[in-house]
Backbone as numpy.savetxt, mean C-alpha at the origin, in Angstrom:
# Nx Ny Nz CAx CAy CAz Cx Cy Cz
-14.34 -13.65 14.49 -15.36 -12.89 15.19 -15.70 -11.64 14.36
-16.97 -11.37 14.21 -17.39 -10.20 13.45 -18.26 -9.30 14.32
-18.44 -8.08 13.88 -19.27 -7.11 14.60 -20.48 -6.78 13.76
-21.63 -6.71 14.39 -22.85 -6.30 13.71 -23.74 -5.55 14.68
-24.34 -4.50 14.18 -25.24 -3.70 15.00 -26.61 -3.56 14.34
-26.87 -4.38 13.31 -28.13 -4.25 12.58 -28.52 -5.57 11.94
-29.82 -5.76 11.74 -30.35 -6.92 11.03 -31.18 -6.39 9.86
-30.61 -6.48 8.65 -31.29 -5.93 7.47 -31.99 -7.01 6.65
-32.10 -8.20 7.22 -32.80 -9.28 6.52 -32.09 -9.68 5.25
-32.81 -9.74 4.15 -32.25 -10.17 2.87 -31.56 -9.03 2.12
-31.67 -7.82 2.64 -31.06 -6.66 1.96 -29.62 -6.46 2.44
-28.79 -5.99 1.54 -27.39 -5.76 1.87 -27.26 -4.66 2.93
-26.52 -4.95 3.98 -26.28 -3.95 5.02 -25.22 -2.95 4.60
-24.50 -3.25 3.51 -23.47 -2.35 2.99 -23.75 -2.08 1.51
-24.76 -1.27 1.22 -25.15 -1.03 -0.18 -24.07 -0.35 -1.00
-23.20 0.45 -0.37 -22.11 1.08 -1.13 -21.22 0.00 -1.76
-20.83 -0.98 -0.94 -19.97 -2.04 -1.47 -20.69 -2.83 -2.54
-21.96 -3.13 -2.30 -22.73 -3.90 -3.29 -22.83 -3.17 -4.62
-22.92 -1.84 -4.58 -23.08 -1.05 -5.81 -21.77 -0.84 -6.55
-20.64 -0.95 -5.83 -19.36 -0.59 -6.44 -18.38 -1.75 -6.61
-18.63 -2.90 -5.98 -17.70 -4.01 -6.11 -17.56 -4.41 -7.58
-16.33 -4.63 -8.00 -16.05 -4.88 -9.41 -15.22 -6.15 -9.54
-15.81 -7.19 -10.08 -15.13 -8.49 -10.20 -14.43 -8.59 -11.55
-13.37 -7.81 -11.70 -12.61 -7.84 -12.95 -11.69 -9.05 -13.00
-11.12 -9.31 -14.16 -10.14 -10.39 -14.30 -8.87 -10.03 -13.54
-8.12 -11.05 -13.14 -6.93 -10.85 -12.33 -5.96 -9.87 -12.99
-5.70 -10.03 -14.27 -4.75 -9.17 -14.98 -5.16 -7.71 -14.88
-6.43 -7.43 -15.10 -6.90 -6.05 -15.04 -6.82 -5.50 -13.62
-7.17 -6.33 -12.65 -7.13 -5.88 -11.25 -5.71 -5.51 -10.83
-4.76 -6.36 -11.17 -3.37 -6.11 -10.77 -2.80 -4.92 -11.53
-3.00 -4.87 -12.84 -2.43 -3.79 -13.63 -2.99 -2.43 -13.23
-4.28 -2.36 -12.91 -4.86 -1.09 -12.47 -4.33 -0.70 -11.10
-4.12 -1.68 -10.22 -3.55 -1.39 -8.90 -2.13 -0.85 -9.03
-1.32 -1.53 -9.83 0.08 -1.11 -10.01 0.15 0.28 -10.63
-0.71 0.55 -11.60 -0.75 1.87 -12.24 -1.11 2.95 -11.23
-2.06 2.65 -10.36 -2.47 3.63 -9.35 -1.34 3.89 -8.36
-0.67 2.84 -7.92 0.45 3.00 -6.99 1.54 3.86 -7.62
1.85 3.60 -8.89 2.88 4.39 -9.58 2.49 5.87 -9.65
1.21 6.15 -9.82 0.76 7.54 -9.92 0.84 8.26 -8.58
0.74 7.49 -7.50 0.79 8.11 -6.16 2.22 8.39 -5.71
3.11 7.42 -5.91 4.53 7.52 -5.56 4.80 7.46 -4.05
3.90 8.05 -3.25 4.08 8.05 -1.80 2.95 7.27 -1.14
3.29 6.51 -0.10 2.28 5.76 0.62 2.48 5.91 2.13
1.44 5.61 2.89 1.53 5.63 4.34 1.81 4.22 4.84
2.95 4.04 5.49 3.38 2.75 6.01 2.97 2.64 7.47
2.21 1.60 7.80 1.74 1.41 9.16 2.35 0.15 9.76
2.93 0.33 10.96 3.54 -0.78 11.71 3.02 -0.74 13.14
3.30 -1.80 13.89 2.87 -1.87 15.29 4.07 -1.63 16.21
3.91 -0.71 17.16 4.97 -0.39 18.11 5.05 -1.48 19.17
6.24 -2.04 19.36 6.39 -3.18 20.28 6.04 -2.81 21.71
6.49 -1.66 22.18 6.33 -1.31 23.60 4.89 -1.04 24.01
4.06 -0.55 23.07 2.70 -0.17 23.43 1.62 -0.96 22.70
1.98 -1.59 21.59 0.99 -2.28 20.78 0.19 -1.36 19.89
0.46 -0.06 19.97 -0.25 0.92 19.15 0.31 0.92 17.73
-0.48 1.48 16.81 -0.06 1.55 15.42 0.58 2.90 15.13
1.56 2.90 14.24 2.22 4.14 13.82 2.31 4.16 12.30
2.03 5.31 11.72 2.10 5.46 10.26 3.04 6.59 9.91
3.71 6.42 8.77 4.58 7.50 8.28 4.59 7.43 6.75
4.80 8.61 6.15 4.82 8.70 4.69 6.14 8.17 4.16
6.05 7.31 3.14 7.24 6.70 2.56 7.19 6.80 1.04
8.34 7.08 0.44 8.43 7.12 -1.01 8.70 5.71 -1.54
7.95 5.31 -2.54 8.14 4.00 -3.14 9.47 3.99 -3.90
10.33 3.01 -3.58 11.63 2.93 -4.23 11.62 2.02 -5.45
10.88 0.92 -5.36 10.84 -0.05 -6.46 9.74 -1.06 -6.20
9.51 -1.92 -7.20 8.51 -2.98 -7.07 9.12 -4.29 -7.58
8.67 -5.39 -7.00 9.05 -6.72 -7.47 7.79 -7.58 -7.55
7.97 -8.84 -7.89 6.84 -9.75 -7.93 5.79 -9.37 -8.96
6.24 -8.87 -10.09 5.29 -8.44 -11.11 4.56 -7.16 -10.74
5.16 -6.38 -9.83 4.61 -5.08 -9.47 3.85 -5.04 -8.17
3.63 -6.21 -7.53 2.78 -6.23 -6.34 3.54 -6.23 -5.02
4.84 -6.49 -5.05 5.66 -6.43 -3.83 6.43 -5.12 -3.83
6.30 -4.37 -2.75 6.76 -2.99 -2.71 8.04 -2.85 -1.90
8.95 -1.99 -2.38 10.22 -1.76 -1.70 10.36 -0.29 -1.33
10.88 -0.06 -0.12 11.08 1.29 0.39 12.45 1.39 1.03
13.12 2.51 0.80 14.38 2.76 1.49 14.10 3.06 2.96
15.05 2.71 3.82 14.90 3.03 5.23 16.25 3.26 5.89
16.24 4.04 6.95 17.38 4.13 7.86 17.21 2.97 8.83
18.15 2.05 8.86 18.01 0.86 9.70 17.96 1.19 11.18
18.34 2.41 11.54 18.35 2.80 12.96 17.07 3.54 13.36
16.05 3.48 12.54 14.81 4.22 12.80 13.80 3.36 13.55
12.75 4.02 14.06 11.74 3.32 14.83 10.99 2.26 14.06
10.79 2.48 12.77 9.99 1.51 12.00 10.70 0.18 11.86
12.03 0.18 11.84 12.74 -1.10 11.77 12.64 -1.83 13.11
12.61 -1.09 14.22 12.37 -1.72 15.51 10.99 -2.37 15.54
9.99 -1.65 15.01 8.63 -2.19 14.96 8.59 -3.50 14.18
9.23 -3.49 13.01 9.16 -4.65 12.13 9.96 -5.85 12.64
10.95 -5.58 13.46 11.71 -6.69 14.05 10.83 -7.48 15.00
9.93 -6.78 15.71 9.06 -7.46 16.67 7.77 -7.97 16.03
7.32 -7.32 14.97 6.09 -7.72 14.28 6.21 -7.31 12.82
6.33 -8.30 11.94 6.57 -7.98 10.52 5.29 -7.71 9.74
4.14 -7.69 10.43 2.88 -7.35 9.76 2.89 -5.88 9.39
2.45 -5.56 8.17 2.56 -4.18 7.69 1.39 -3.84 6.77
1.08 -2.56 6.71 0.08 -2.08 5.76 0.64 -0.85 5.05
0.39 -0.78 3.76 0.75 0.40 2.97 -0.53 0.94 2.36
-0.81 2.22 2.57 -2.03 2.83 2.04 -1.66 3.98 1.10
-2.38 4.08 0.00 -2.19 5.13 -0.98 -3.51 5.89 -1.17
-3.41 7.19 -1.39 -4.60 8.02 -1.59 -4.25 9.17 -2.52
-5.17 9.49 -3.46 -4.92 10.66 -4.31 -5.99 11.73 -4.09
-5.84 12.85 -4.75 -6.73 13.99 -4.53 -8.14 13.76 -5.05
-8.35 12.71 -5.85 -9.68 12.38 -6.35 -10.42 11.40 -5.45
-9.78 11.02 -4.34 -10.40 10.08 -3.43 -10.20 8.62 -3.80
-9.39 8.37 -4.83 -9.04 6.99 -5.16 -8.03 6.50 -4.12
-8.11 5.23 -3.77 -7.26 4.75 -2.69 -6.92 3.28 -2.86
-5.89 2.86 -2.14 -5.49 1.45 -2.13 -4.93 1.12 -0.76
-5.22 -0.08 -0.29 -4.71 -0.58 0.98 -4.11 -1.95 0.74
-2.81 -2.09 1.06 -2.09 -3.34 0.81 -1.56 -3.86 2.14
-1.93 -5.07 2.49 -1.46 -5.69 3.73 -0.51 -6.82 3.40
0.50 -6.99 4.24 1.44 -8.06 3.98 2.44 -8.24 5.09
3.55 -8.84 4.75 4.63 -9.06 5.69 5.89 -8.40 5.14
6.65 -7.81 6.05 7.83 -7.04 5.64 9.11 -7.71 6.10
10.13 -7.54 5.30 11.48 -7.96 5.68 12.40 -6.76 5.51
13.45 -6.71 6.33 14.43 -5.63 6.25 15.68 -6.17 5.57
15.92 -5.70 4.35 17.05 -6.17 3.56 18.25 -5.26 3.78
19.40 -5.86 4.13 20.60 -5.05 4.39 21.81 -5.51 3.59
21.67 -6.54 2.76 22.82 -6.98 1.98 23.18 -5.92 0.95
24.44 -5.72 0.75 24.93 -4.61 -0.09 24.50 -4.74 -1.55
24.35 -5.96 -2.04 23.93 -6.11 -3.43 22.54 -5.51 -3.64
21.64 -5.79 -2.71 20.30 -5.23 -2.80 20.33 -3.72 -2.65
21.13 -3.24 -1.70 21.21 -1.79 -1.46 21.75 -1.08 -2.69
22.79 -1.62 -3.29 23.36 -0.98 -4.48 22.36 -0.99 -5.64
21.59 -2.05 -5.76 20.63 -2.19 -6.84 19.58 -1.08 -6.78
19.13 -0.77 -5.57 18.03 0.19 -5.42 18.47 1.53 -4.84
19.77 1.73 -4.72 20.27 2.97 -4.12 19.89 4.20 -4.94
19.60 5.29 -4.23 19.34 6.59 -4.86 20.22 7.64 -4.19
20.90 8.49 -4.97 21.75 9.53 -4.38 21.00 10.47 -3.45
19.67 10.60 -3.62 18.91 11.50 -2.73 18.89 11.00 -1.29
19.27 9.75 -1.07 19.31 9.24 0.31 20.31 10.00 1.16
21.33 10.58 0.51 22.31 11.35 1.26 21.67 12.52 2.00
20.65 13.10 1.37 19.98 14.24 1.99 19.27 13.84 3.29
18.79 12.60 3.34 18.02 12.15 4.51 18.91 11.58 5.61
20.00 10.92 5.22 20.85 10.32 6.23 22.03 11.20 6.64
22.43 12.09 5.73 23.54 12.97 6.05 24.89 12.25 6.03
25.95 13.04 6.08 27.31 12.52 6.12 27.86 12.80 7.51
28.12 11.75 8.29 28.59 11.92 9.66 30.09 12.23 9.73
30.75 12.22 8.58 32.15 12.63 8.53 33.13 11.61 9.05
32.72 10.36 9.17 33.63 9.33 9.68 34.13 8.40 8.57
33.79 8.74 7.31 34.23 7.93 6.19 33.45 6.65 5.99
32.46 6.42 6.82 31.66 5.21 6.73 30.17 5.52 6.61
29.70 6.39 7.48 28.28 6.76 7.50 28.10 8.06 6.71
28.19 7.92 5.38 28.21 9.09 4.52 26.97 9.21 3.62
26.00 8.32 3.81 24.81 8.36 2.97 24.99 7.72 1.62
26.15 7.13 1.38 26.42 6.45 0.11 25.94 5.01 0.14
26.10 4.30 -0.97 25.59 2.92 -1.06 26.22 1.94 -0.09
27.39 2.27 0.46 28.03 1.39 1.43 27.71 1.77 2.87
26.94 2.80 3.08 26.54 3.23 4.42 25.67 2.13 5.05
26.11 1.54 6.18 25.36 0.43 6.78 23.99 0.83 7.33
23.74 2.13 7.43 22.42 2.58 7.90 21.34 2.43 6.84
21.73 2.29 5.59 20.76 2.21 4.50 20.26 0.77 4.34
18.96 0.61 4.45 18.34 -0.68 4.24 17.15 -0.55 3.30
16.56 -1.67 2.95 15.37 -1.70 2.11 14.29 -2.51 2.83
13.14 -1.92 3.00 11.99 -2.64 3.53 11.24 -3.23 2.35
11.15 -4.55 2.32 10.44 -5.24 1.24 9.12 -5.74 1.77
8.04 -5.33 1.13 6.70 -5.73 1.54 6.20 -6.84 0.62
6.04 -8.01 1.20 5.46 -9.13 0.47 3.95 -9.03 0.65
3.27 -8.60 -0.40 1.84 -8.31 -0.30 1.04 -9.60 -0.15
0.10 -9.58 0.80 -0.77 -10.73 1.05 -2.18 -10.48 0.54
-2.71 -9.29 0.76 -4.03 -8.93 0.25 -4.01 -7.46 -0.16
-4.94 -7.10 -1.02 -5.05 -5.70 -1.45 -6.52 -5.37 -1.70
-6.90 -4.18 -1.31 -8.22 -3.64 -1.62 -8.01 -2.24 -2.16
-8.71 -1.90 -3.24 -8.53 -0.55 -3.77 -9.78 -0.09 -4.49
-9.87 1.21 -4.68 -11.00 1.81 -5.39 -10.47 2.86 -6.35
-10.77 2.67 -7.63 -10.40 3.64 -8.66 -11.65 3.96 -9.47
-11.59 5.04 -10.22 -12.77 5.44 -10.99 -12.37 6.01 -12.33
-13.23 5.86 -13.30 -13.03 6.48 -14.61 -13.99 7.65 -14.79
-14.82 7.89 -13.76 -15.79 8.97 -13.85 -15.16 10.30 -13.44
-15.67 11.38 -13.99 -15.19 12.71 -13.63 -15.74 13.10 -12.27
-15.18 14.16 -11.70 -15.70 14.66 -10.43 -17.16 15.09 -10.57
-17.49 15.66 -11.73 -18.87 16.07 -11.98 -19.79 14.85 -12.02
-19.32 13.81 -12.69 -20.11 12.59 -12.79 -20.32 11.93 -11.44
-19.28 11.92 -10.63 -19.40 11.33 -9.30 -20.30 12.19 -8.42
-20.18 13.50 -8.57 -21.04 14.40 -7.80 -22.50 14.18 -8.12
-22.79 13.94 -9.40 -24.16 13.68 -9.82 -24.67 12.38 -9.18
-23.84 11.35 -9.19 -24.23 10.07 -8.61 -24.54 10.21 -7.12
-23.71 10.98 -6.41 -23.92 11.18 -4.97 -25.21 11.96 -4.73
-25.41 13.01 -5.53 -26.63 13.82 -5.39 -27.87 12.97 -5.65
-27.79 12.12 -6.69 -28.92 11.25 -7.01 -29.19 10.28 -5.87
-28.11 9.76 -5.28 -28.27 8.83 -4.18 -28.87 9.48 -2.95
-28.54 10.76 -2.74 -29.11 11.48 -1.61 -30.63 11.60 -1.74
-31.08 11.80 -2.97 -32.52 11.96 -3.22 -33.24 10.61 -3.23
-32.64 9.61 -3.86 -33.33 8.33 -4.04 -33.09 7.33 -2.92
-32.00 7.53 -2.15 -31.65 6.57 -1.12 -30.89 5.37 -1.65
-30.52 5.43 -2.93 -29.74 4.36 -3.54 -28.27 4.73 -3.54
-27.43 3.77 -3.15 -26.00 4.05 -3.08 -25.43 4.38 -4.45
-24.59 5.41 -4.54 -24.04 5.82 -5.83 -22.97 4.86 -6.33
-22.94 4.66 -7.63 -21.90 3.87 -8.27 -20.82 4.84 -8.73
-19.78 5.01 -7.89 -18.76 6.03 -8.16 -17.36 5.45 -8.33
-17.16 4.20 -7.88 -15.82 3.61 -7.92 -15.86 2.20 -8.47
-14.69 1.73 -8.88 -14.49 0.31 -9.11 -13.80 -0.21 -7.85
-14.57 -0.84 -6.98 -14.04 -1.37 -5.73 -13.58 -2.80 -5.96
-12.29 -3.03 -5.76 -11.71 -4.33 -6.10 -10.91 -4.91 -4.94
-10.91 -6.22 -4.87 -10.16 -6.93 -3.84 -9.28 -7.99 -4.48
-8.08 -8.13 -3.94 -7.15 -9.16 -4.39 -6.82 -10.04 -3.20
-7.07 -11.33 -3.32 -6.82 -12.26 -2.23 -5.36 -12.72 -2.24
-4.97 -13.39 -1.16 -3.60 -13.91 -1.09 -3.37 -14.93 -2.20
-4.37 -15.73 -2.49 -4.24 -16.74 -3.54 -4.07 -16.09 -4.92
-4.79 -15.02 -5.17 -4.66 -14.32 -6.45 -3.29 -13.69 -6.60
-2.77 -13.10 -5.53 -1.45 -12.48 -5.60 -0.36 -13.53 -5.79
-0.52 -14.69 -5.16 0.45 -15.77 -5.37 0.42 -16.25 -6.83
-0.77 -16.36 -7.37 -0.90 -16.77 -8.77 -0.23 -15.78 -9.70
-0.39 -14.47 -9.42 0.21 -13.44 -10.24 1.73 -13.51 -10.19
2.30 -13.72 -9.00 3.76 -13.83 -8.86 4.32 -14.97 -9.68
3.63 -16.10 -9.66 4.13 -17.28 -10.35 4.34 -17.05 -11.85
3.49 -16.22 -12.43 3.54 -16.03 -13.89 4.13 -14.69 -14.31
4.44 -13.81 -13.34 4.90 -12.47 -13.71 6.18 -12.02 -12.99
6.79 -12.86 -12.18 8.01 -12.47 -11.49 9.24 -12.75 -12.35
């Protein structure tokens, strides 16, 4: 089911997308996405709350990547609300944004990894600051602390926009568009389908 509130005939109803969509090769699309994610370091993780069905987002630091860079891993306290959300609905979105307005949105399915081998592999001593030491010899924020888990996001689709233009150049394009009514070409708007991401994993994992 789709929503529409206009009939523009043969003309594009979304001229911004038409002006900025960039059909690059798979390698370039993935490598530029991974590079952008690395530059951001922090993303907003969105999950669905079981009791209300509402969405909740929180800032998360990227811990690692797998699948040739497209599957994202985040540390978590297994006793937190987001793990409750993911137990009832593993659908997840991770969004990244920088100060230049470049952005990425990655949708997928999440799993909560708790096996010690995985935890030790991706453990960071800074986790102690977030979990604390409860003084019982077990819940100390170390790699054997059972509260430490890893949320692994298996990416299904991705959409992102990056640019090589300066702020001045983009400002000029917007100003020109305001005068002419033509949508400005300011970003490389790219989409990665589930099939493309699966293809990338097969040859880069």
